[in-house]
Amino acid sequence: MKKRMEKSSFLAGSFAGVLIFYILPFGYLIYYSFVDRPVGGSFAGWNNYIELLHNQAFLTALKNTILFAAVSVPLAVTLSLVMAVVLEKNIPGRSLFRTIFLSPLMVPSASVMLVWQVLFYYNGTINRFFLKLGHGKIDFMNSGYGLLVVLLIFLWKNLGYYMIIYMAALNEVPRELLEAATIDGGSDAQKFWYIKLPYLSPSILFVCLMAIIGSFKIFKEVYLLAGAHPSASLYLLQHFMNNTFLAFDYQKLATAAVLLSIGLTIVVTALLWLEGRLGRDLEG
Amino acid sequence: MSKYRYMWMGMLAVIVLWLGGCGSKRIEFEEFPGKNYAAIALPLDGMEMKEEIAHLYSGDEEIFFDTLMMGKEPEEGNSRFHFYQYSWMNQRPEELPISLDSGEGVVKLTGIDSKELALLLQREEEYTIATYDTNGTCLFRKSVTEFVNQLDNTIVSFKMDQEHRFYCIGVNRIFIFDETGEMVHSLETDGVFGDCFKGEDGKIYVEDFDGKTTAVYEITLDKQSRKKYADPVGEEEEWNKSRIGNCVESVRWDYIQMTQEALIGVNLRQRKAKCLLNWQDTGVNPEKLGGGFCEISENAYAAICYDEAGERSTQLLLICPVAEEGDLEEESKVVITMAGLQIPSFLKDAAYRFNQTSAEYKVEFKDYQGDASKLNAALMQGGMVDLLCMEGLSKEHYLKQGSLCDLNTFLANSTVIKKDDLQEIVYQMLTDEQGRLYSWTPGFVIEAVMGDRETVGEQQASLEAIQQMQSGLDEGMELYYGMDTVTMFRNLMQANLQHFITPDGSHCSFQKDDFFRLLQLAETFGTVSDEDEELSMPQKVQNGQVVYVGETISDFLDIMFYDRMFGGKPAFPGYPAYDNPGNFFSCYGMETAIVEQSEHKEGAWAYLEYLTSKEYLMQYCRMSFFPVRKDCIDEYINIMSATQPYVDSLGIQHPAYHGVAGYDDYEVELGALTQGQISEFRTLLDHLYMPPQLEAEAWDVITEETGRYFAKEISKEQCAKNLEERMALYLEE
């Protein structure tokens, strides 16, 4: 009994931390999603959820965010993997490239957004270039191309980080396996496919998770590029949440946040399950 | 690691010694004679000057502070400190010796004299105010922010007198403290800036902003009348003595109110006021008044105001009485917190007056300076905010969240104001479709479009007619004075918002011809260059160069002036609009609401009641906006239309109005308000429109998209499409 008490007291601190910083805030969020007003509200049942699912602004934001995630995550995962594999080779200027790819992480987004604006503004550099080529101007920020610009920024910002994760994982692949495959006459593609890739699967999963979470949370860059109320093609979930908070619609914000958390939890669980399966294959 | 041990210990010893040195209680200054900069070290009671601040001082060309006080240690046998002023304009501090108490600057050391006490305003991580004796003993020390926040006023300067007392000089009030920081007195006075001091010879010296003496007054006491007089002496004898006499009379008044029109003495107990000085008799521009203050005797202070913008600096000396500050009484009051994104100074000023009159409540402010997220966080905590200043906030958002209280219940039970006392138009515009009243305003202004009745007719012109007039204008003519494309479009949009956004704000529709017509009309206005402004607006109207004028009408003087400008035939047709009158009702910055979750709704309502009380509106707001009370409007009409001195219902006598208004090239004499002008005002009041209130972000979207159309980046169709799409998202949120 005494031992159990001792164990419990050791655990209490951590448990309190988890309770205060993780469980309680999320509990509050769930509470707010079931009340009709942020202060002194009464129980509203599923009304907030029903209203939210009928809110065109939310649906637009959700659609854009999912579309963005669907395109950006596979691209981020594969491009960074390709970069890592290429830079793993003993190519000239390897460390220089690595530094270049990592540099976006070190530069504050706000300072770089000006450059992106200059590039993609209606009278910006790219449109001037298009005009020189005889092509008409593209209204990047008010058309479907807007999401493409955000995608470019997302990849520019994150590829270096993901690449480093892959490079670290590639270093962990057993050399003897690779050497054995070389002796057996295995090609580079075969070595990658049958040896490296299975060993990379936990890192791929991690990068996938980071990319999904990142893609759902991208806001600062779009906000700096197109403001709090951009065109419908650039309107993302974080815009919706930020604007609803400023409009004091906290229960709508909480409802959206709960739905987003549920969605992300499902995706993450699915990925973890997949990773478990792949890991078993590797162990087997 | 061990080989570094001694090095670490050595460094530690240096730090300890250095810190110890900082604890010295002597004030030390270091100068660099012959150079245009100075480095200052203040190892004063641990308040050493930070490295970067010293650097700021020593940066020669890039010294940030306009004025910096430099001190020289007292020499043996002489306890006086010597100070010099640094001026970035002259770059030569040693050539600018100044008196002990004068000068301004972010770092200020004042009051060191035979009494050996200093008031120090010093910047460390934040500004600190402190009093020290010359032994370096700190008698009082506090962060300026903390200290000033307690004062509920805008503090512009600090000063110390020979009696050890120090003064925080605010816009509306001077707070007087003893050397330990205990408040001794507070003195109410308006518009006090700059400097004014009592010399060793007992005379009052007035200085301009450059520290140059501009006037000297001698105070005399008339034993029979018990009045104090300030007589100009020396070179300024041409100063109008009778004017000073008028002001000196103000010693009998509890409060001196400086209005746009005149200086008014108010006796609160007797509920009497008197016009002490009409600005128009003096040539003083009341908007540019500034001045200083000094103590004359135990019960009287002199405040100087001068017209810094006028060609000659006209000065005016006021003698103000002293009021004891009832600190203990204040503490027992229930605090009502008003929060907002930009709380206008008029609400703060009204709160100050309310706090003086209310025995139960005290209004305090929490201005979030445009940070809506912080304001919302405060509201979320519930009970932290009692009143909301609606400036920059969307009433609909807070209404939707049940955060605003229906004021009808309070109004029904009020003994100060009844629903029937309010202007119908104002009440209608503040209530929603269900008749609920969620916001309150003490006054309103009118955004009107005027023209000569014979030229523009009585009726509101259609967009087509305006378009036709615009295309048929002769060279050098302007249809709307000073209106460029962007301003015109914003005005047109405001006059027509309800045509494009449904009243409940749920839908918008811009992709239609009506919107394109607005764009096209606004586009014809082009840009306005400064070169066009050789003549003033009224002069252009007189010359027939301007057809319409869009202006804010905020008082009866405006009505009189514009009536005269249009030769007694003004018409108020408004902006061309599809389905409303086109002249707007507006209560910018005046709209307030009680928070539903407030625990002191009664107190919050008491403040709103005070804002709309006849006493407050009649005494303080006549020249700023039209009051919401019908009886006040009627009374103002009586005051302004009187041809003989008129005594109002509060017992205040008003002289028959006579004044001059206008511009350099156009001036008119204004007399009493005429029946014609009164009926013009009444008609205007009956035909007002309250545009839907859009948040700044929504206006940004409109300006951004239409700006792209005006810059020929996109077509009108594309503009309407983008705008509709973005506004729809904004509305759907």
PDB file of N, CA and C in Angstrom, chain A residues 32 36-40 55-58 60-61 121-123 137 139 141-142 226-233 235 239-240 243-252, chain B residues 371-377 379-383 397-398 400-403 596-597 695 697-698 701 704-705 708 712-714 718 721-722 725-726 728-730 732-733:
ATOM      1  N   TYR A  32     -17.356  24.316 -24.563  1.00  0.00           N
ATOM      2  CA  TYR A  32     -17.819  25.478 -25.338  1.00  0.00           C
ATOM      3  C   TYR A  32     -18.553  25.055 -26.609  1.00  0.00           C
ATOM      4  N   ASP A  36     -24.533  27.713 -25.921  1.00  0.00           N
ATOM      5  CA  ASP A  36     -25.029  28.625 -26.951  1.00  0.00           C
ATOM      6  C   ASP A  36     -24.364  29.986 -26.958  1.00  0.00           C
ATOM      7  N   ARG A  37     -23.593  30.318 -25.940  1.00  0.00           N
ATOM      8  CA  ARG A  37     -22.864  31.584 -25.948  1.00  0.00           C
ATOM      9  C   ARG A  37     -21.629  31.446 -25.074  1.00  0.00           C
ATOM     10  N   PRO A  38     -20.618  32.250 -25.345  1.00  0.00           N
ATOM     11  CA  PRO A  38     -19.345  32.020 -24.648  1.00  0.00           C
ATOM     12  C   PRO A  38     -19.364  32.326 -23.152  1.00  0.00           C
ATOM     13  N   VAL A  39     -20.163  33.289 -22.747  1.00  0.00           N
ATOM     14  CA  VAL A  39     -20.204  33.604 -21.308  1.00  0.00           C
ATOM     15  C   VAL A  39     -21.623  33.354 -20.797  1.00  0.00           C
ATOM     16  N   GLY A  40     -21.723  32.571 -19.765  1.00  0.00           N
ATOM     17  CA  GLY A  40     -23.028  32.279 -19.162  1.00  0.00           C
ATOM     18  C   GLY A  40     -23.966  31.552 -20.107  1.00  0.00           C
ATOM     19  N   ASN A  55     -22.650  25.917 -42.235  1.00  0.00           N
ATOM     20  CA  ASN A  55     -22.028  27.228 -42.446  1.00  0.00           C
ATOM     21  C   ASN A  55     -21.147  27.172 -43.700  1.00  0.00           C
ATOM     22  N   GLN A  56     -21.496  27.992 -44.673  1.00  0.00           N
ATOM     23  CA  GLN A  56     -20.796  27.953 -45.960  1.00  0.00           C
ATOM     24  C   GLN A  56     -19.328  28.340 -45.809  1.00  0.00           C
ATOM     25  N   ALA A  57     -19.063  29.282 -44.925  1.00  0.00           N
ATOM     26  CA  ALA A  57     -17.675  29.720 -44.739  1.00  0.00           C
ATOM     27  C   ALA A  57     -16.840  28.549 -44.202  1.00  0.00           C
ATOM     28  N   PHE A  58     -17.410  27.817 -43.247  1.00  0.00           N
ATOM     29  CA  PHE A  58     -16.687  26.673 -42.670  1.00  0.00           C
ATOM     30  C   PHE A  58     -16.470  25.601 -43.734  1.00  0.00           C
ATOM     31  N   THR A  60     -16.374  25.920 -46.966  1.00  0.00           N
ATOM     32  CA  THR A  60     -15.362  26.374 -47.939  1.00  0.00           C
ATOM     33  C   THR A  60     -13.972  26.185 -47.352  1.00  0.00           C
ATOM     34  N   ALA A  61     -13.819  26.614 -46.091  1.00  0.00           N
ATOM     35  CA  ALA A  61     -12.513  26.511 -45.437  1.00  0.00           C
ATOM     36  C   ALA A  61     -12.081  25.046 -45.327  1.00  0.00           C
ATOM     37  N   TYR A 121       2.131  39.076 -56.762  1.00  0.00           N
ATOM     38  CA  TYR A 121       1.197  40.194 -56.832  1.00  0.00           C
ATOM     39  C   TYR A 121       0.724  40.333 -58.280  1.00  0.00           C
ATOM     40  N   TYR A 122      -0.449  40.960 -58.442  1.00  0.00           N
ATOM     41  CA  TYR A 122      -1.014  41.044 -59.799  1.00  0.00           C
ATOM     42  C   TYR A 122      -0.046  41.730 -60.763  1.00  0.00           C
ATOM     43  N   ASN A 123       0.642  42.771 -60.263  1.00  0.00           N
ATOM     44  CA  ASN A 123       1.632  43.436 -61.115  1.00  0.00           C
ATOM     45  C   ASN A 123       3.040  42.995 -60.734  1.00  0.00           C
ATOM     46  N   LYS A 137      -1.882  38.191 -67.713  1.00  0.00           N
ATOM     47  CA  LYS A 137      -1.586  38.163 -66.275  1.00  0.00           C
ATOM     48  C   LYS A 137      -2.500  37.165 -65.567  1.00  0.00           C
ATOM     49  N   ASP A 139      -4.322  36.370 -61.924  1.00  0.00           N
ATOM     50  CA  ASP A 139      -4.654  36.937 -60.622  1.00  0.00           C
ATOM     51  C   ASP A 139      -4.469  35.831 -59.570  1.00  0.00           C
ATOM     52  N   MET A 141      -3.911  35.652 -56.412  1.00  0.00           N
ATOM     53  CA  MET A 141      -4.548  35.666 -55.094  1.00  0.00           C
ATOM     54  C   MET A 141      -6.070  35.530 -55.147  1.00  0.00           C
ATOM     55  N   ASN A 142      -6.634  35.720 -56.317  1.00  0.00           N
ATOM     56  CA  ASN A 142      -8.095  35.626 -56.419  1.00  0.00           C
ATOM     57  C   ASN A 142      -8.540  34.546 -57.379  1.00  0.00           C
ATOM     58  N   ALA A 226      -2.471  37.354 -47.958  1.00  0.00           N
ATOM     59  CA  ALA A 226      -3.784  37.767 -48.478  1.00  0.00           C
ATOM     60  C   ALA A 226      -4.731  38.303 -47.412  1.00  0.00           C
ATOM     61  N   GLY A 227      -4.288  38.474 -46.210  1.00  0.00           N
ATOM     62  CA  GLY A 227      -5.128  39.081 -45.182  1.00  0.00           C
ATOM     63  C   GLY A 227      -6.083  38.121 -44.506  1.00  0.00           C
ATOM     64  N   ALA A 228      -6.922  38.670 -43.617  1.00  0.00           N
ATOM     65  CA  ALA A 228      -7.827  37.841 -42.809  1.00  0.00           C
ATOM     66  C   ALA A 228      -9.043  37.366 -43.603  1.00  0.00           C
ATOM     67  N   HIS A 229      -9.371  38.077 -44.657  1.00  0.00           N
ATOM     68  CA  HIS A 229     -10.508  37.678 -45.492  1.00  0.00           C
ATOM     69  C   HIS A 229     -10.052  37.556 -46.941  1.00  0.00           C
ATOM     70  N   PRO A 230      -9.345  36.477 -47.264  1.00  0.00           N
ATOM     71  CA  PRO A 230      -8.854  36.337 -48.637  1.00  0.00           C
ATOM     72  C   PRO A 230      -9.975  35.862 -49.568  1.00  0.00           C
ATOM     73  N   SER A 231      -9.618  35.611 -50.799  1.00  0.00           N
ATOM     74  CA  SER A 231     -10.624  35.089 -51.735  1.00  0.00           C
ATOM     75  C   SER A 231     -11.014  33.681 -51.311  1.00  0.00           C
ATOM     76  N   ALA A 232     -12.135  33.208 -51.833  1.00  0.00           N
ATOM     77  CA  ALA A 232     -12.657  31.903 -51.405  1.00  0.00           C
ATOM     78  C   ALA A 232     -11.659  30.781 -51.641  1.00  0.00           C
ATOM     79  N   SER A 233     -10.812  30.911 -52.671  1.00  0.00           N
ATOM     80  CA  SER A 233      -9.884  29.826 -52.978  1.00  0.00           C
ATOM     81  C   SER A 233      -8.752  29.735 -51.950  1.00  0.00           C
ATOM     82  N   TYR A 235      -9.202  30.644 -48.665  1.00  0.00           N
ATOM     83  CA  TYR A 235      -9.802  30.690 -47.329  1.00  0.00           C
ATOM     84  C   TYR A 235      -9.659  29.319 -46.657  1.00  0.00           C
ATOM     85  N   HIS A 239      -8.217  30.564 -41.047  1.00  0.00           N
ATOM     86  CA  HIS A 239      -8.860  31.860 -41.246  1.00  0.00           C
ATOM     87  C   HIS A 239     -10.194  31.874 -40.511  1.00  0.00           C
ATOM     88  N   PHE A 240     -10.934  30.814 -40.727  1.00  0.00           N
ATOM     89  CA  PHE A 240     -12.256  30.714 -40.120  1.00  0.00           C
ATOM     90  C   PHE A 240     -12.142  30.820 -38.601  1.00  0.00           C
ATOM     91  N   ASN A 243     -10.933  34.349 -37.431  1.00  0.00           N
ATOM     92  CA  ASN A 243     -11.971  35.376 -37.592  1.00  0.00           C
ATOM     93  C   ASN A 243     -13.136  35.163 -36.631  1.00  0.00           C
ATOM     94  N   THR A 244     -13.479  33.908 -36.370  1.00  0.00           N
ATOM     95  CA  THR A 244     -14.588  33.678 -35.440  1.00  0.00           C
ATOM     96  C   THR A 244     -14.194  34.075 -34.009  1.00  0.00           C
ATOM     97  N   PHE A 245     -12.924  33.913 -33.684  1.00  0.00           N
ATOM     98  CA  PHE A 245     -12.505  34.353 -32.352  1.00  0.00           C
ATOM     99  C   PHE A 245     -12.590  35.873 -32.246  1.00  0.00           C
ATOM    100  N   LEU A 246     -12.125  36.558 -33.310  1.00  0.00           N
ATOM    101  CA  LEU A 246     -12.192  38.018 -33.280  1.00  0.00           C
ATOM    102  C   LEU A 246     -13.634  38.511 -33.258  1.00  0.00           C
ATOM    103  N   ALA A 247     -14.535  37.696 -33.823  1.00  0.00           N
ATOM    104  CA  ALA A 247     -15.958  38.064 -33.808  1.00  0.00           C
ATOM    105  C   ALA A 247     -16.644  37.580 -32.530  1.00  0.00           C
ATOM    106  N   PHE A 248     -15.868  37.093 -31.587  1.00  0.00           N
ATOM    107  CA  PHE A 248     -16.352  36.646 -30.292  1.00  0.00           C
ATOM    108  C   PHE A 248     -17.307  35.454 -30.405  1.00  0.00           C
ATOM    109  N   ASP A 249     -17.187  34.701 -31.508  1.00  0.00           N
ATOM    110  CA  ASP A 249     -18.047  33.533 -31.690  1.00  0.00           C
ATOM    111  C   ASP A 249     -17.267  32.319 -31.200  1.00  0.00           C
ATOM    112  N   TYR A 250     -17.055  32.273 -29.904  1.00  0.00           N
ATOM    113  CA  TYR A 250     -16.137  31.280 -29.364  1.00  0.00           C
ATOM    114  C   TYR A 250     -16.689  29.863 -29.477  1.00  0.00           C
ATOM    115  N   GLN A 251     -18.014  29.736 -29.375  1.00  0.00           N
ATOM    116  CA  GLN A 251     -18.559  28.374 -29.458  1.00  0.00           C
ATOM    117  C   GLN A 251     -18.426  27.809 -30.866  1.00  0.00           C
ATOM    118  N   LYS A 252     -18.480  28.695 -31.858  1.00  0.00           N
ATOM    119  CA  LYS A 252     -18.288  28.220 -33.233  1.00  0.00           C
ATOM    120  C   LYS A 252     -16.830  27.803 -33.422  1.00  0.00           C
TER     121      LYS A 252
ATOM    122  N   ASP B 371      -6.752  45.771 -30.191  1.00  0.00           N
ATOM    123  CA  ASP B 371      -6.528  44.334 -30.063  1.00  0.00           C
ATOM    124  C   ASP B 371      -7.825  43.632 -29.635  1.00  0.00           C
ATOM    125  N   ALA B 372      -8.603  43.199 -30.628  1.00  0.00           N
ATOM    126  CA  ALA B 372      -9.904  42.593 -30.347  1.00  0.00           C
ATOM    127  C   ALA B 372      -9.759  41.274 -29.604  1.00  0.00           C
ATOM    128  N   SER B 373      -8.674  40.538 -29.860  1.00  0.00           N
ATOM    129  CA  SER B 373      -8.545  39.235 -29.198  1.00  0.00           C
ATOM    130  C   SER B 373      -8.388  39.413 -27.684  1.00  0.00           C
ATOM    131  N   LYS B 374      -7.669  40.455 -27.281  1.00  0.00           N
ATOM    132  CA  LYS B 374      -7.507  40.688 -25.841  1.00  0.00           C
ATOM    133  C   LYS B 374      -8.829  41.138 -25.221  1.00  0.00           C
ATOM    134  N   LEU B 375      -9.552  41.946 -25.959  1.00  0.00           N
ATOM    135  CA  LEU B 375     -10.851  42.403 -25.461  1.00  0.00           C
ATOM    136  C   LEU B 375     -11.790  41.201 -25.305  1.00  0.00           C
ATOM    137  N   ASN B 376     -11.799  40.331 -26.308  1.00  0.00           N
ATOM    138  CA  ASN B 376     -12.658  39.148 -26.242  1.00  0.00           C
ATOM    139  C   ASN B 376     -12.264  38.233 -25.089  1.00  0.00           C
ATOM    140  N   ALA B 377     -10.959  38.105 -24.880  1.00  0.00           N
ATOM    141  CA  ALA B 377     -10.488  37.266 -23.770  1.00  0.00           C
ATOM    142  C   ALA B 377     -10.997  37.833 -22.437  1.00  0.00           C
ATOM    143  N   LEU B 379     -13.691  39.630 -22.049  1.00  0.00           N
ATOM    144  CA  LEU B 379     -15.146  39.397 -21.997  1.00  0.00           C
ATOM    145  C   LEU B 379     -15.455  37.952 -21.624  1.00  0.00           C
ATOM    146  N   MET B 380     -14.613  37.038 -22.134  1.00  0.00           N
ATOM    147  CA  MET B 380     -14.815  35.613 -21.857  1.00  0.00           C
ATOM    148  C   MET B 380     -14.736  35.304 -20.365  1.00  0.00           C
ATOM    149  N   GLN B 381     -13.924  36.088 -19.680  1.00  0.00           N
ATOM    150  CA  GLN B 381     -13.776  35.817 -18.250  1.00  0.00           C
ATOM    151  C   GLN B 381     -15.005  36.226 -17.457  1.00  0.00           C
ATOM    152  N   GLY B 382     -15.875  37.016 -18.089  1.00  0.00           N
ATOM    153  CA  GLY B 382     -17.143  37.384 -17.467  1.00  0.00           C
ATOM    154  C   GLY B 382     -16.958  38.289 -16.256  1.00  0.00           C
ATOM    155  N   GLY B 383     -17.718  39.355 -16.184  1.00  0.00           N
ATOM    156  CA  GLY B 383     -17.680  40.232 -15.016  1.00  0.00           C
ATOM    157  C   GLY B 383     -16.513  41.195 -15.001  1.00  0.00           C
ATOM    158  N   HIS B 397     -22.064  41.206 -33.815  1.00  0.00           N
ATOM    159  CA  HIS B 397     -21.287  40.072 -33.294  1.00  0.00           C
ATOM    160  C   HIS B 397     -21.551  39.853 -31.806  1.00  0.00           C
ATOM    161  N   TYR B 398     -21.501  40.930 -31.064  1.00  0.00           N
ATOM    162  CA  TYR B 398     -21.639  40.814 -29.612  1.00  0.00           C
ATOM    163  C   TYR B 398     -23.091  40.568 -29.211  1.00  0.00           C
ATOM    164  N   LYS B 400     -25.145  38.819 -31.030  1.00  0.00           N
ATOM    165  CA  LYS B 400     -25.387  37.415 -31.349  1.00  0.00           C
ATOM    166  C   LYS B 400     -24.923  36.505 -30.210  1.00  0.00           C
ATOM    167  N   GLN B 401     -23.896  36.932 -29.527  1.00  0.00           N
ATOM    168  CA  GLN B 401     -23.361  36.111 -28.442  1.00  0.00           C
ATOM    169  C   GLN B 401     -24.021  36.425 -27.096  1.00  0.00           C
ATOM    170  N   GLY B 402     -25.075  37.230 -27.147  1.00  0.00           N
ATOM    171  CA  GLY B 402     -25.799  37.553 -25.915  1.00  0.00           C
ATOM    172  C   GLY B 402     -24.970  38.375 -24.955  1.00  0.00           C
ATOM    173  N   SER B 403     -24.031  39.151 -25.484  1.00  0.00           N
ATOM    174  CA  SER B 403     -23.145  39.911 -24.599  1.00  0.00           C
ATOM    175  C   SER B 403     -23.648  41.308 -24.302  1.00  0.00           C
ATOM    176  N   GLU B 596     -23.932  42.230 -20.858  1.00  0.00           N
ATOM    177  CA  GLU B 596     -24.965  41.422 -20.197  1.00  0.00           C
ATOM    178  C   GLU B 596     -24.429  40.752 -18.931  1.00  0.00           C
ATOM    179  N   GLN B 597     -23.158  40.348 -18.971  1.00  0.00           N
ATOM    180  CA  GLN B 597     -22.595  39.616 -17.837  1.00  0.00           C
ATOM    181  C   GLN B 597     -22.053  40.544 -16.749  1.00  0.00           C
ATOM    182  N   GLU B 695     -17.426  46.280 -40.131  1.00  0.00           N
ATOM    183  CA  GLU B 695     -16.144  46.353 -39.435  1.00  0.00           C
ATOM    184  C   GLU B 695     -15.070  46.834 -40.399  1.00  0.00           C
ATOM    185  N   GLU B 697     -12.390  45.459 -41.225  1.00  0.00           N
ATOM    186  CA  GLU B 697     -11.905  44.401 -42.127  1.00  0.00           C
ATOM    187  C   GLU B 697     -12.774  44.318 -43.376  1.00  0.00           C
ATOM    188  N   ALA B 698     -14.084  44.479 -43.189  1.00  0.00           N
ATOM    189  CA  ALA B 698     -14.988  44.401 -44.329  1.00  0.00           C
ATOM    190  C   ALA B 698     -14.768  45.588 -45.261  1.00  0.00           C
ATOM    191  N   VAL B 701     -11.775  44.948 -47.342  1.00  0.00           N
ATOM    192  CA  VAL B 701     -12.050  44.073 -48.487  1.00  0.00           C
ATOM    193  C   VAL B 701     -12.646  44.905 -49.631  1.00  0.00           C
ATOM    194  N   GLU B 704     -10.005  47.218 -51.075  1.00  0.00           N
ATOM    195  CA  GLU B 704      -8.978  46.479 -51.798  1.00  0.00           C
ATOM    196  C   GLU B 704      -9.457  46.074 -53.189  1.00  0.00           C
ATOM    197  N   GLU B 705     -10.638  45.473 -53.232  1.00  0.00           N
ATOM    198  CA  GLU B 705     -11.139  44.979 -54.522  1.00  0.00           C
ATOM    199  C   GLU B 705     -11.504  46.120 -55.456  1.00  0.00           C
ATOM    200  N   ARG B 708      -8.515  47.812 -56.918  1.00  0.00           N
ATOM    201  CA  ARG B 708      -7.923  47.093 -58.058  1.00  0.00           C
ATOM    202  C   ARG B 708      -8.674  47.409 -59.345  1.00  0.00           C
ATOM    203  N   LYS B 712      -7.383  49.692 -62.734  1.00  0.00           N
ATOM    204  CA  LYS B 712      -7.520  48.991 -64.030  1.00  0.00           C
ATOM    205  C   LYS B 712      -6.843  47.620 -64.024  1.00  0.00           C
ATOM    206  N   GLU B 713      -6.724  47.030 -62.845  1.00  0.00           N
ATOM    207  CA  GLU B 713      -6.128  45.693 -62.793  1.00  0.00           C
ATOM    208  C   GLU B 713      -7.152  44.629 -63.137  1.00  0.00           C
ATOM    209  N   ILE B 714      -8.390  44.870 -62.769  1.00  0.00           N
ATOM    210  CA  ILE B 714      -9.434  43.880 -63.034  1.00  0.00           C
ATOM    211  C   ILE B 714     -10.661  44.583 -63.619  1.00  0.00           C
ATOM    212  N   GLN B 718     -15.162  41.278 -62.658  1.00  0.00           N
ATOM    213  CA  GLN B 718     -14.260  40.527 -61.792  1.00  0.00           C
ATOM    214  C   GLN B 718     -14.244  41.134 -60.392  1.00  0.00           C
ATOM    215  N   LYS B 721     -17.347  40.148 -58.634  1.00  0.00           N
ATOM    216  CA  LYS B 721     -17.297  38.714 -58.295  1.00  0.00           C
ATOM    217  C   LYS B 721     -16.392  38.493 -57.069  1.00  0.00           C
ATOM    218  N   ASN B 722     -15.200  39.078 -57.133  1.00  0.00           N
ATOM    219  CA  ASN B 722     -14.263  38.921 -56.002  1.00  0.00           C
ATOM    220  C   ASN B 722     -14.864  39.476 -54.718  1.00  0.00           C
ATOM    221  N   GLU B 725     -17.635  37.315 -53.370  1.00  0.00           N
ATOM    222  CA  GLU B 725     -17.092  36.076 -52.804  1.00  0.00           C
ATOM    223  C   GLU B 725     -16.479  36.325 -51.429  1.00  0.00           C
ATOM    224  N   ARG B 726     -15.674  37.385 -51.345  1.00  0.00           N
ATOM    225  CA  ARG B 726     -14.989  37.661 -50.084  1.00  0.00           C
ATOM    226  C   ARG B 726     -15.956  38.183 -49.024  1.00  0.00           C
ATOM    227  N   ALA B 728     -19.100  37.545 -48.884  1.00  0.00           N
ATOM    228  CA  ALA B 728     -19.984  36.438 -48.493  1.00  0.00           C
ATOM    229  C   ALA B 728     -19.322  35.625 -47.379  1.00  0.00           C
ATOM    230  N   LEU B 729     -18.024  35.374 -47.545  1.00  0.00           N
ATOM    231  CA  LEU B 729     -17.308  34.624 -46.501  1.00  0.00           C
ATOM    232  C   LEU B 729     -17.322  35.393 -45.185  1.00  0.00           C
ATOM    233  N   TYR B 730     -17.096  36.686 -45.299  1.00  0.00           N
ATOM    234  CA  TYR B 730     -17.107  37.540 -44.100  1.00  0.00           C
ATOM    235  C   TYR B 730     -18.474  37.486 -43.411  1.00  0.00           C
ATOM    236  N   GLU B 732     -20.826  35.150 -43.831  1.00  0.00           N
ATOM    237  CA  GLU B 732     -21.184  33.793 -43.405  1.00  0.00           C
ATOM    238  C   GLU B 732     -20.459  33.380 -42.129  1.00  0.00           C
ATOM    239  N   GLU B 733     -19.304  33.948 -41.902  1.00  0.00           N
ATOM    240  CA  GLU B 733     -18.560  33.589 -40.688  1.00  0.00           C
ATOM    241  C   GLU B 733     -19.405  33.826 -39.452  1.00  0.00           C
TER     242      GLU B 733
END
